[in-house]
Coordinates of C-alpha atoms in Angstrom, one line a residue:
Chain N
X1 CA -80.3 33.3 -9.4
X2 CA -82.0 35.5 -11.3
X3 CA -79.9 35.9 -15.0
X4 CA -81.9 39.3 -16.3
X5 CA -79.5 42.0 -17.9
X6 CA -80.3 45.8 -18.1
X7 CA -78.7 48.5 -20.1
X8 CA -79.3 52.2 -18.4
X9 CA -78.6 54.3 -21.6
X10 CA -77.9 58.4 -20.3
X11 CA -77.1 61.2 -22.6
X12 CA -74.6 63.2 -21.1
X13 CA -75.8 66.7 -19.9
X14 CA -78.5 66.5 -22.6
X15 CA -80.1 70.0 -22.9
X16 CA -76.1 71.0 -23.4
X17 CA -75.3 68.3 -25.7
X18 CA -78.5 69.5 -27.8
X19 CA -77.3 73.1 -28.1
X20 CA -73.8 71.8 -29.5
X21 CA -74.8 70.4 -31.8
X22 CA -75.9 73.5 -33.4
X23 CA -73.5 75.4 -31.7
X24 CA -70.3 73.1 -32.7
X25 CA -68.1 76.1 -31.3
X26 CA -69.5 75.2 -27.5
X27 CA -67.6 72.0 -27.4
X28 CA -64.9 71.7 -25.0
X29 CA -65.9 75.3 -23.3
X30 CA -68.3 75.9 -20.4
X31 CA -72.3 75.4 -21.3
X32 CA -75.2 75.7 -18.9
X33 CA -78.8 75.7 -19.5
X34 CA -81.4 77.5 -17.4
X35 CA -85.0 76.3 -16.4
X36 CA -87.9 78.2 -16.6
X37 CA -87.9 81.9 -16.7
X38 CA -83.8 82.1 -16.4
X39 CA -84.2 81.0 -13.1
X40 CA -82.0 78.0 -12.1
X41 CA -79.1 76.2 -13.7
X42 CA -80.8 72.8 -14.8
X43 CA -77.8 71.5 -17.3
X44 CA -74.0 71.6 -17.2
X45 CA -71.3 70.9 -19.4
X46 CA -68.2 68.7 -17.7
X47 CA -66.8 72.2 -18.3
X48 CA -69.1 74.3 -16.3
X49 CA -69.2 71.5 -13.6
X50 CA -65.4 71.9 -13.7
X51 CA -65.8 75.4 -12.7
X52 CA -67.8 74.6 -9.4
X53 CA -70.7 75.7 -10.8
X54 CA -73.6 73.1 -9.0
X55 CA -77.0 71.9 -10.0
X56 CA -79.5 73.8 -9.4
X57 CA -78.3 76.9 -8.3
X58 CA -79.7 80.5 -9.4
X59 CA -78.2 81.7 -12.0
X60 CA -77.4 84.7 -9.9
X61 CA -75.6 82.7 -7.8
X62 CA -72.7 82.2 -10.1
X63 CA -73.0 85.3 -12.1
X64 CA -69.6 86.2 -11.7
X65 CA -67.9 82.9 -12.7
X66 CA -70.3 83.2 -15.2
X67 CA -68.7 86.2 -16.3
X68 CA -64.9 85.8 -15.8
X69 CA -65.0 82.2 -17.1
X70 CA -66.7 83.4 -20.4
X71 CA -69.4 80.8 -19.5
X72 CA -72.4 80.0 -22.4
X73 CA -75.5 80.5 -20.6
X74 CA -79.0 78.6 -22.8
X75 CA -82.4 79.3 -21.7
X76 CA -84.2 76.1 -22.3
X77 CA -85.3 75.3 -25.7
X78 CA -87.8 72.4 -24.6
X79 CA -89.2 71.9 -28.4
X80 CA -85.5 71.3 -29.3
X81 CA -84.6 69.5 -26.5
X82 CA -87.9 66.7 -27.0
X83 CA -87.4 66.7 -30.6
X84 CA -83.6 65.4 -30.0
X85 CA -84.9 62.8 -27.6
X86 CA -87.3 61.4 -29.7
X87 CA -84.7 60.7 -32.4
X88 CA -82.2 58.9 -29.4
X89 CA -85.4 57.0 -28.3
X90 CA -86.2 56.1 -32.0
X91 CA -82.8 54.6 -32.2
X92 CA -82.7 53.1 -29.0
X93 CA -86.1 51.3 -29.6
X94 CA -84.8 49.9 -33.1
X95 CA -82.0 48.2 -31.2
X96 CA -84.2 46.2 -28.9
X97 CA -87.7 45.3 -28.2
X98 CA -87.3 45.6 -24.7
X99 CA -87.2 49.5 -24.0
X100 CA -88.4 51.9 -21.2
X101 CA -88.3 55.5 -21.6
X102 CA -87.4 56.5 -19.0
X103 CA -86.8 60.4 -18.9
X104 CA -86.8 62.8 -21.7
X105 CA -82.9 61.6 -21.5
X106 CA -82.6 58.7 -20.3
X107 CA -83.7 54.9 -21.5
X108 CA -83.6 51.2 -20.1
X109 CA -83.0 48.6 -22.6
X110 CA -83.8 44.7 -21.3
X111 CA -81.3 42.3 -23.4
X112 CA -81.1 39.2 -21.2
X113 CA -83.8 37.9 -24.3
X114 CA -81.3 39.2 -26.9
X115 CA -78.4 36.5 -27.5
X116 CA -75.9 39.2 -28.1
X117 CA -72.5 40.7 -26.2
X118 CA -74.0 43.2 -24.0
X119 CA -70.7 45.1 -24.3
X120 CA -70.5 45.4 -28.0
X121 CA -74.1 46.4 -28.2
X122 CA -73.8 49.1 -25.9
X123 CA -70.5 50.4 -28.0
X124 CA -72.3 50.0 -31.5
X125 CA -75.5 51.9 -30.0
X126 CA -73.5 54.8 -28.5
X127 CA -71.8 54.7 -31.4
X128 CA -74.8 55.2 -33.5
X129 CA -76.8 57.5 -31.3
X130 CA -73.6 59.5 -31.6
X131 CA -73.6 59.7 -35.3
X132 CA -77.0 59.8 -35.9
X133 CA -77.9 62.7 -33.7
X134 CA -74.6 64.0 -32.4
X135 CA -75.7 63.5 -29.0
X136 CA -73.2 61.5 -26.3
X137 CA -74.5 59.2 -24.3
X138 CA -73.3 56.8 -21.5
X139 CA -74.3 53.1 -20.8
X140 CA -74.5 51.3 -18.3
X141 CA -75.0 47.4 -17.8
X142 CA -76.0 45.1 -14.6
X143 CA -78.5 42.3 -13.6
X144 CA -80.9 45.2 -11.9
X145 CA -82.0 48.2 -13.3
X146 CA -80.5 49.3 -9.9
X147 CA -76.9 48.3 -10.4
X148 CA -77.1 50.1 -13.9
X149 CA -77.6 53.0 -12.9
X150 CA -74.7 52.6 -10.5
X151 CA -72.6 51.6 -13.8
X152 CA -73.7 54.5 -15.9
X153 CA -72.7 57.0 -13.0
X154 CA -69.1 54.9 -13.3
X155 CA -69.3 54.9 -17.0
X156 CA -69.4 58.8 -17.2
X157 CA -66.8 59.3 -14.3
X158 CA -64.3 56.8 -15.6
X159 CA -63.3 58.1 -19.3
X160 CA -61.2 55.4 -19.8
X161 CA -64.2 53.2 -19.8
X162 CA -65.4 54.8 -23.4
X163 CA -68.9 55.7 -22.5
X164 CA -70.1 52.2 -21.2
X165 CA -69.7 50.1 -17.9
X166 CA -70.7 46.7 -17.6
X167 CA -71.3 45.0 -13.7
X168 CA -72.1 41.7 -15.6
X169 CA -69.9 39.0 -14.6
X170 CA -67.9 41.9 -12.9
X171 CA -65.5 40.3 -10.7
X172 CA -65.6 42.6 -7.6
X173 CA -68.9 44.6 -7.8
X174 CA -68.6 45.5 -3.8
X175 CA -65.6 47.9 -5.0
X176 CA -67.8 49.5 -7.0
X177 CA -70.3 49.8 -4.9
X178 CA -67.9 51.3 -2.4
X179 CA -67.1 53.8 -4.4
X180 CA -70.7 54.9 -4.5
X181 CA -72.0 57.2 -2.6
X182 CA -75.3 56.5 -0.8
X183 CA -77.0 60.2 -2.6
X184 CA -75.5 59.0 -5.8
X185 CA -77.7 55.5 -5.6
X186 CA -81.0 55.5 -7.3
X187 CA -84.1 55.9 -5.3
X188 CA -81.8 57.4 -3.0
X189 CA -83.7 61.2 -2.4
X190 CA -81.6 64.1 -0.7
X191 CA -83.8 63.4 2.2
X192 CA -82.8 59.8 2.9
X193 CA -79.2 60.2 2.0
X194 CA -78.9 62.5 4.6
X195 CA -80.4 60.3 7.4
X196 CA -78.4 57.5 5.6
X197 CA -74.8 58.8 6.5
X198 CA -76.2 59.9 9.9
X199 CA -76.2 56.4 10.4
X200 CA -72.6 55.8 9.1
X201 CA -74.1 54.8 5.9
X202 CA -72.7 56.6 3.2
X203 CA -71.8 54.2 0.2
X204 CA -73.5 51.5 -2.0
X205 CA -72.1 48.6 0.0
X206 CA -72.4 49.5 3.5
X207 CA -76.2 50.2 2.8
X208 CA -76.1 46.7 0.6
X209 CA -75.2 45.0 4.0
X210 CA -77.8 46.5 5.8
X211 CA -80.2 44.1 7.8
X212 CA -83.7 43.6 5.6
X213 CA -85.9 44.7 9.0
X214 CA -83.5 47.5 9.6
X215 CA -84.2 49.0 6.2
X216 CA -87.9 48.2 6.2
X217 CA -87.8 50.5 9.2
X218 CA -85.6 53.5 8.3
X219 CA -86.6 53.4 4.2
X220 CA -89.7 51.6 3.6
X221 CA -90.8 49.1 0.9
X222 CA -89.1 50.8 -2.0
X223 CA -86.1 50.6 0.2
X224 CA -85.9 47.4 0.3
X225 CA -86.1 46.9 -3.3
X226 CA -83.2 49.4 -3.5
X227 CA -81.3 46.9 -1.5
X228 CA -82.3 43.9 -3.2
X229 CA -81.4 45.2 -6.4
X230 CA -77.9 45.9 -5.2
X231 CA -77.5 42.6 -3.8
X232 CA -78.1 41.7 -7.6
X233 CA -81.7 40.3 -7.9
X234 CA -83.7 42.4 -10.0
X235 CA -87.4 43.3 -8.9
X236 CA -88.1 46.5 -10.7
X237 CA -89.4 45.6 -14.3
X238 CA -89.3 48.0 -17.3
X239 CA -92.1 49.9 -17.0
X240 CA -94.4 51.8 -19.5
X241 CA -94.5 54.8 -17.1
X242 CA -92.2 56.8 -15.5
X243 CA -91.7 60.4 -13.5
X244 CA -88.2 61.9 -13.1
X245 CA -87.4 65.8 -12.0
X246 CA -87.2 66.5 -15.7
X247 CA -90.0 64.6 -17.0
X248 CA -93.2 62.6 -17.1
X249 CA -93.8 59.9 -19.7
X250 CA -96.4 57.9 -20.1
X251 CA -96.3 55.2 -23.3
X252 CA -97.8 51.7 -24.1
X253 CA -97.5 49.5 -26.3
X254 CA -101.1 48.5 -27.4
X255 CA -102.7 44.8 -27.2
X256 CA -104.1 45.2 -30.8
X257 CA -102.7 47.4 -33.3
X258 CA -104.4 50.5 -34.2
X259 CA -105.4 52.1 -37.4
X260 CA -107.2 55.1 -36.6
X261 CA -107.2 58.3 -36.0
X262 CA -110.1 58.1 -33.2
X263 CA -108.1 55.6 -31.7
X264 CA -105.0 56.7 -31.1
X265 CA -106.7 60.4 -30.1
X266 CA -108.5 58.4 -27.3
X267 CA -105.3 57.2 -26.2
X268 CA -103.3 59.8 -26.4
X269 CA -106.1 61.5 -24.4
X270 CA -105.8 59.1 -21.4
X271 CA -101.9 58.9 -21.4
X272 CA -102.0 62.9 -21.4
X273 CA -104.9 62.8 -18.4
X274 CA -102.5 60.4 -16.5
X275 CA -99.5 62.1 -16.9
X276 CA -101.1 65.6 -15.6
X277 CA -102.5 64.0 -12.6
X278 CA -98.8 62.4 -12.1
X279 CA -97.5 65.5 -12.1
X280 CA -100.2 67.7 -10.2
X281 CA -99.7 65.2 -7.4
X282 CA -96.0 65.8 -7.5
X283 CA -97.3 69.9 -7.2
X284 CA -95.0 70.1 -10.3
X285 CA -96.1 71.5 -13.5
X286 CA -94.7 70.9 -17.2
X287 CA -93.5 73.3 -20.1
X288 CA -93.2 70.9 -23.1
X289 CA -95.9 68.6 -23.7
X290 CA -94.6 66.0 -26.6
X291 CA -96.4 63.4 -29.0
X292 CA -95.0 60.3 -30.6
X293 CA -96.4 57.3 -32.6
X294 CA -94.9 54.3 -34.1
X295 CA -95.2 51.2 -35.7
X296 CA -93.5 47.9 -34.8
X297 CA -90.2 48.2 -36.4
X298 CA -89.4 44.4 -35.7
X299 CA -92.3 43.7 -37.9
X300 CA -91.1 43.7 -41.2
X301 CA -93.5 43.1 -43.4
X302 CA -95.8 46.0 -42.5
X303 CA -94.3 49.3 -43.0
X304 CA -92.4 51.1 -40.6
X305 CA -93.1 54.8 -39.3
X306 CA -92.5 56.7 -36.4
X307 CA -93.0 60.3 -35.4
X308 CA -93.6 62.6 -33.1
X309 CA -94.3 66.4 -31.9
X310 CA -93.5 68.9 -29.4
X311 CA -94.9 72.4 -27.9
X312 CA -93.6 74.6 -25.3
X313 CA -96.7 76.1 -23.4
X314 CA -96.2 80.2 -23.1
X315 CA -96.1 78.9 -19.6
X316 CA -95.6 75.7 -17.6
X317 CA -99.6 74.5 -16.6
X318 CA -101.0 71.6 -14.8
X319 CA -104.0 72.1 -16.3
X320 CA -105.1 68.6 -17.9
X321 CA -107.5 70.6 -20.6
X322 CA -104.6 72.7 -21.9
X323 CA -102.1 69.5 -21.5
X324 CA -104.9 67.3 -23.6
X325 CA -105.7 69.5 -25.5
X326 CA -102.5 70.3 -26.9
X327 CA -101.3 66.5 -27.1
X328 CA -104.3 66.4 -29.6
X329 CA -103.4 68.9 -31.6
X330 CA -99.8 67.4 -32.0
X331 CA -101.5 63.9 -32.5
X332 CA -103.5 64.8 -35.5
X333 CA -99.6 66.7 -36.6
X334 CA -98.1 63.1 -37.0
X335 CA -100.7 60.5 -37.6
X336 CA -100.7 59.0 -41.1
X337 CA -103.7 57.1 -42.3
X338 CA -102.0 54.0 -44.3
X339 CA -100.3 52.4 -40.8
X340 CA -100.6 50.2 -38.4
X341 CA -99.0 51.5 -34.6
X342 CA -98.0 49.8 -31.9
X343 CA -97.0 52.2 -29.6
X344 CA -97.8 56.1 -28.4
X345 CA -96.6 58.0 -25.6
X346 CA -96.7 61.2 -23.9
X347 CA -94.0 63.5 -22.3
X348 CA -94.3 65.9 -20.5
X349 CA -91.1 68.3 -19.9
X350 CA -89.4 71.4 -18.5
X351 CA -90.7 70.0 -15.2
X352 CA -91.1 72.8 -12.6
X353 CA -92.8 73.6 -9.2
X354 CA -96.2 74.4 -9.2
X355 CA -95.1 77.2 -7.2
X356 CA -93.4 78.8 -9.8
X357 CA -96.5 79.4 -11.9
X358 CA -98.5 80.8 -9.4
X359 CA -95.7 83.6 -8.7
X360 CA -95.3 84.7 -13.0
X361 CA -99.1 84.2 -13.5
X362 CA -101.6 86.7 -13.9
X363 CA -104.4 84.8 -15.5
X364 CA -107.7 84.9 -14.1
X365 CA -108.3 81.8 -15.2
X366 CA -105.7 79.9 -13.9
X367 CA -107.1 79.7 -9.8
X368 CA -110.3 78.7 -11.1
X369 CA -108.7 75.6 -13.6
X370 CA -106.6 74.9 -10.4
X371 CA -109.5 74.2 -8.4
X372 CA -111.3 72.6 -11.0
X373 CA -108.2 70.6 -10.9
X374 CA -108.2 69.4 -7.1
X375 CA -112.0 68.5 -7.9
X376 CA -111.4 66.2 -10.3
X377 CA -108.3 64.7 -8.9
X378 CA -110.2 63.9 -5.3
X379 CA -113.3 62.8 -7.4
X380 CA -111.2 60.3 -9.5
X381 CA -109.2 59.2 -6.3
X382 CA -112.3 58.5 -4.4
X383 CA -113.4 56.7 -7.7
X384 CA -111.6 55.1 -9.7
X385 CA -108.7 57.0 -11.5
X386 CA -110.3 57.2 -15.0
X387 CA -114.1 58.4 -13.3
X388 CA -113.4 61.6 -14.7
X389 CA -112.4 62.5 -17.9
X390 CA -111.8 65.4 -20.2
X391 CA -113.4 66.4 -23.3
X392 CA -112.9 70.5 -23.6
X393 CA -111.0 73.2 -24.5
X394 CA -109.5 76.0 -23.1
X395 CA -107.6 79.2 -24.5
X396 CA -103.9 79.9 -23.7
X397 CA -103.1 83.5 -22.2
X398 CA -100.8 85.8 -24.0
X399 CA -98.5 86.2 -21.0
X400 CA -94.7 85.0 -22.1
X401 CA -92.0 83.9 -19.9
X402 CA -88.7 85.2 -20.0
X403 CA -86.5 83.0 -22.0
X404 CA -83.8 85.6 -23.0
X405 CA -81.0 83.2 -24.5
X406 CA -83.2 80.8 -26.1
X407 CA -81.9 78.8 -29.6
X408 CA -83.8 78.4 -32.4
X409 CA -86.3 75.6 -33.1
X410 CA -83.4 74.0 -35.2
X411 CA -85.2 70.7 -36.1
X412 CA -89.2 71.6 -35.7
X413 CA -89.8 75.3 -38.0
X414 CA -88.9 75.9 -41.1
X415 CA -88.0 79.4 -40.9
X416 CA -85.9 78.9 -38.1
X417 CA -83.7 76.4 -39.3
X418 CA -79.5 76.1 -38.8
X419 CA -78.4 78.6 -41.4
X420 CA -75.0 77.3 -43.1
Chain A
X1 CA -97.8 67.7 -48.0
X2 CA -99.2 65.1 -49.8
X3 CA -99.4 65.2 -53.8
X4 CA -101.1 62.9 -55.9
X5 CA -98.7 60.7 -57.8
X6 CA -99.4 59.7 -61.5
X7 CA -97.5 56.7 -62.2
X8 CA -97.5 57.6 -66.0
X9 CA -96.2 60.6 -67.5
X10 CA -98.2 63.3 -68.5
X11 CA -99.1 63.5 -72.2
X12 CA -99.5 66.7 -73.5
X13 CA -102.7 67.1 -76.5
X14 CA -104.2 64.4 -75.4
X15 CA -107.3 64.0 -72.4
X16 CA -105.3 61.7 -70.4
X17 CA -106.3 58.6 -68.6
X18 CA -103.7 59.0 -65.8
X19 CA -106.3 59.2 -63.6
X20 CA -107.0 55.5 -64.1
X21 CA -103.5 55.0 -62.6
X22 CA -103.8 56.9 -59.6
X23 CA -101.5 55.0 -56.9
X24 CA -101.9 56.9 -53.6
X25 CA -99.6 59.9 -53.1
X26 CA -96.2 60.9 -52.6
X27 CA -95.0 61.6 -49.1
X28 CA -91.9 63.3 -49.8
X29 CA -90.9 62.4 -46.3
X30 CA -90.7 58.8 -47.7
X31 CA -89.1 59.8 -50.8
X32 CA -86.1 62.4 -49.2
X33 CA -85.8 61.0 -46.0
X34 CA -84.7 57.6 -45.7
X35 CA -83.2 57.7 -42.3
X36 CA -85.5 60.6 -40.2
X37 CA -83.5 59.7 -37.0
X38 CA -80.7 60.8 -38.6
X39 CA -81.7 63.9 -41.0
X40 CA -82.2 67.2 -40.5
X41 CA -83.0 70.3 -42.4
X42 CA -80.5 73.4 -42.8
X43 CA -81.0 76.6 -44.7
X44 CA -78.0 77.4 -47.1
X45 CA -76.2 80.9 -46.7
X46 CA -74.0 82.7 -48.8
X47 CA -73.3 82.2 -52.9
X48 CA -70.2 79.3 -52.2
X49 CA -72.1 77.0 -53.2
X50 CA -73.9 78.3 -56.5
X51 CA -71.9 75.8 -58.7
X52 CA -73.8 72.7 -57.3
X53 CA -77.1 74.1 -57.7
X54 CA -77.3 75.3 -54.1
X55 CA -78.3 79.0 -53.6
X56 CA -78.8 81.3 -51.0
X57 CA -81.8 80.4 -49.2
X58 CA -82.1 77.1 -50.6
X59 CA -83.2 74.4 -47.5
X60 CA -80.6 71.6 -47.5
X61 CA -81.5 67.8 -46.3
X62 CA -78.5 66.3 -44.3
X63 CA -78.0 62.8 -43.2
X64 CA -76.1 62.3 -40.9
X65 CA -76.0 58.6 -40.6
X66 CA -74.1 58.1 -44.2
X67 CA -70.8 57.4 -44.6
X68 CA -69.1 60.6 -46.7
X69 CA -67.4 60.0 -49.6
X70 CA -64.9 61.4 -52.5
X71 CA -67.5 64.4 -53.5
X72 CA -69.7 64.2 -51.0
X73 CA -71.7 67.3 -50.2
X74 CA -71.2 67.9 -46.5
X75 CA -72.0 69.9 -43.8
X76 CA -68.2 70.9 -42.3
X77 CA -67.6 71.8 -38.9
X78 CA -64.3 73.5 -39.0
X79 CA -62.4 75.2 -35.7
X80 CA -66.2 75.3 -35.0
X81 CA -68.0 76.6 -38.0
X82 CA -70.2 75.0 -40.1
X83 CA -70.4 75.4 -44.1
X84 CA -71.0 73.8 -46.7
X85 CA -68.6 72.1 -48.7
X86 CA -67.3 69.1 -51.4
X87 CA -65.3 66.6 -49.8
X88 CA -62.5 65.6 -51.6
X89 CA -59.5 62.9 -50.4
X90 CA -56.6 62.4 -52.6
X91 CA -54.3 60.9 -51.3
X92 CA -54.9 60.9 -47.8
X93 CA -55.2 64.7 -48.4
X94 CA -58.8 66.0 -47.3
X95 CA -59.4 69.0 -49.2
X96 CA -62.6 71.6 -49.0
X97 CA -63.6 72.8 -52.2
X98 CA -66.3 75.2 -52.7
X99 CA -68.0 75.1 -56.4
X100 CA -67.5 78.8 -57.0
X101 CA -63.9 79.9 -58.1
X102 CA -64.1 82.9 -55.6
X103 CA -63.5 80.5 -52.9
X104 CA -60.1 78.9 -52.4
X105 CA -59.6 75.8 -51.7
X106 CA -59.2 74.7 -47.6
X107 CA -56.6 72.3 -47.3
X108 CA -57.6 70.5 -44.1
X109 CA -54.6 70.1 -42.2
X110 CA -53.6 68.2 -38.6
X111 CA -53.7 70.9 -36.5
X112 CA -57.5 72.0 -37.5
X113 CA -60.2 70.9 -36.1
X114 CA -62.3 69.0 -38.4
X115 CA -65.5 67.4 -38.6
X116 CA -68.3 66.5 -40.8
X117 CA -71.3 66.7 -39.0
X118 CA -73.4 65.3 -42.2
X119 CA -73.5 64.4 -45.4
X120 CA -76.0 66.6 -47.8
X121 CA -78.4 64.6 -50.2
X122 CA -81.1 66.8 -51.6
X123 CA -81.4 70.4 -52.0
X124 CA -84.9 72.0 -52.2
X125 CA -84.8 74.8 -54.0
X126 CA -87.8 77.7 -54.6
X127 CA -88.7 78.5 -58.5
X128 CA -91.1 81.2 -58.5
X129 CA -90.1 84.0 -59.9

């Protein structure tokens, strides 16, 4: 048996949560946020959700419940929203040495290593992440990163659970499971969950049962981790990246600790490279690009820092030069001379299609970076990954999107701070 | 910013050998900000507060990971507004006082909603005339 323990920790509705908590009057009425350019609703308070309003839907769409329901409509603030994160992250990475970011809001925390009571962790840390920041979050605990996920989608469903679900040692986990639905399982893709019920598989248990060669056939190799982890034996590690519809991270932890500036710049530089490839071969593109650095904070005899910085792009790019670029700029931003770090990471948020540059852009430049683009990533694909690598700048247009109801840079400008 | 920090006090007549004591700087980070996780940075509004040495304008540090306390400086969040105010419990009365005498007293009372969304530990205030 395999005796590994993984905490899924999820903000709840996180671009939301991060507008009230600089808007306390939202709380308890109905909050959406929009993605790029006002187009689609990309965050929903239990509120809006309420009110039928779905995910992902054109804001359009719903403009009259919108309307008659009085309904708080956000354009996305990503600098706010990755400047929140990294103070969630921050906390959750003080409470084990065993994290993945995951998403821009969402972590896995390993404690099978800690000797604690899973439980009480996961109320303490909400509790803190709550305090600290103001943001709510939701945990949930299982032997596979798999069946936490399942527990976190229980944990925010269930409020009498307080925020936090735990599958360890859970008596009857196939009642659980039942009450899954196949879409809601992780890994699971709109795609697959469709064929899934086709087959008279539409929850968690009945596609646990499924015979290994029939899955191999209808879902592939990931497919059958999916169902291995259900069945309880975890085979998906925490990883140091990871690629979600909101985000792209990409972090490590480095062998030997570094001390300067160079570098950290050269690392930065290759986690920002990866990152953009990730999401150019996704045909996504991002409109926050964020920073962070930090020390060892289990290391107490060395001093502890951490920091980190975000921009929002006047437009979502997957242009690496701009994407590097930038993450360079923010590097020299945060890094202090006297430390010793451990750790960097990029993310990359406000993940859109790729589609929906080319239809708001005007800049001449852009086609040509784009093919520039394909070049490089066929070259470093025929060889090698890294074969290419960027060294250059380019200039940002002038062209702005249109982000009519977007909040002030609360936490990240001094003149547009939360006025009392 | 980074400021050199002179460990002795500057003499006034005299060529001083501070610089002999030079120890690094002073990352006021470090010095205000104990718990960055935690703190943020508000601008104060409005003359409420004049009595405290808060003024219009003035930018506010606010931790919200410490515990409030009998008067506290906090940031309230009342039926959904946020202002600044000093905390003060007596007798499991919570009370919002303002330190100008043109603002009454708020009694916080069951029915309200009430919050503190953090507690204020430095003001920074600008001197220049």
């Amino acid at each position: 048996m395999n005796n590994k323990v993984f905490a899924l920790i999820d903000c709840n509705a996180f671009y939301v949560s991060c507008e009230r908590v600089f808007n306390p009057k939202l709380n308890n009425r109905p909050v959406v946020a929009l993605s790029n350019n006002d187009g689609c609703i990309i965050s929903r308070s239990k509120e809006a959700k309420a009110l039928g309003i779905k995910m992902g839907v054109p804001l359009f769409k719903v403009k009259d419940i919108v309307e008659k329901e009085n309904v708080f409509v956000f354009s996305s603030n990503y600098t706010l929203y990755a400047d929140m994160s990294r103070r969630v992250m921050n906390i959750i990475s003080h409470s084990s040495p065993y994290t993945e970011i995951y998403s821009i809001d969402e972590a896995f925390v390993e404690l099978s290593s800690l000797s604690i009571d899973y439980e009480e962790y996961a109320h303490q840390l909400r509790k803190t992440i709550l305090q600290h920041t103001g943001i709510p979050v939701s945990i949930g605990i299982a032997s596979t990163k798999t069946l936490s996920k399942v527990a976190n989608h229980k944990a925010k469903k269930d409020e009498s659970l307080n925020g936090v679900c735990s599958l360890v040692d859970h008596e009857n986990i196939d009642q659980v499971l039942e009450s899954t639905e196949v879409g809601d399982i992780w890994g699971v893709g709109r795609r697959l969950s469709k064929k899934l019920i086709n087959h008279g598989i539409y929850n968690a248990k009945l596609l646990k049962n499924c015979s290994d060669s029939w899955i191999r056939k209808a879902m592939n190799v990931n497919g059958l981790k999916t169902i291995t982890e259900l069945r309880g034996i975890s085979c998906m590690p925490l990883e140091e990246n990871s690629m979600t519809r909101k985000s792209c991270c990409t972090t490590r932890s480095f062998g030997k600790l570094l001390t300067n500036l160079e570098d950290v710049e050269q690392a930065v530089t290759t986690f920002a490279r990866r990152a953009t490839e990730r999401i150019r071969s996704e045909s996504l593109a991002a409109s926050c690009i964020s920073v962070f650095l930090r020390t060892n904070p289990f290391d107490k005899k060395s001093p502890y820092y951490s920091n980190g910085a975000s921009r929002t792009l006047p437009y979502p790019t997957h242009d690496s030069i701009t994407i590097i670029e930038t993450a360079l700029t923010l590097t020299k931003r945060i890094f202090k001379n006297k430390y010793q770090y451990k750790k960097a990471g990029v993310l990359l948020s406000g993940l859109c299609d790729e589609s929906e540059i080319q239809e708001t852009l005007f800049e001449k430049n852009y086609n040509q970076n784009s093919n520039l683009m394909s070049a490089i990533d066929s070259i470093n694909y025929r060889y090698g990954r890294d074969t290419i690598q960027m060294a250059s700048e380019c200039k940002l247009g002038s062209w702005k999107q249109k982000r009519k109801n977007c909040t002030q840079n609360y936490t990240t400008q001094i003149d547009r701070l939360l006025l009392v | 910013m980074l400021l050199t920090f002179y460990k002795e006090a500057v003499e006034c007549g005299f060529p001083s050998p501070a610089r002999d004591f030079t120890e690094g700087t002073i990352d006021l980070n470090e010095e205000l900000i104990p718990h960055p996780n935690a703190t943020f940075i508000v601008r104060a509004r409005g003359d409420s507060m004049v009595g405290s040495g808060i003024y219009p304008g003035d930018l506010l540090i606010v931790d919200r990971s410490i515990k409030p306390q009998n008067e506290s400086i906090i940031i309230a969040v009342l039926d959904g507004e946020l202002s600044v105010k000093i905390l003060r419990l007596k007798n499991k009365q919570v009370n919002l006082s303002s330190s100008n005498k043109n603002y009454a007293d708020v009694p916080v009372s069951e029915e309200m909603d009430f919050t503190i969304w953090g507690v204020c530990t430095n003001v920074i205030h600008n001197l220049s005339p």
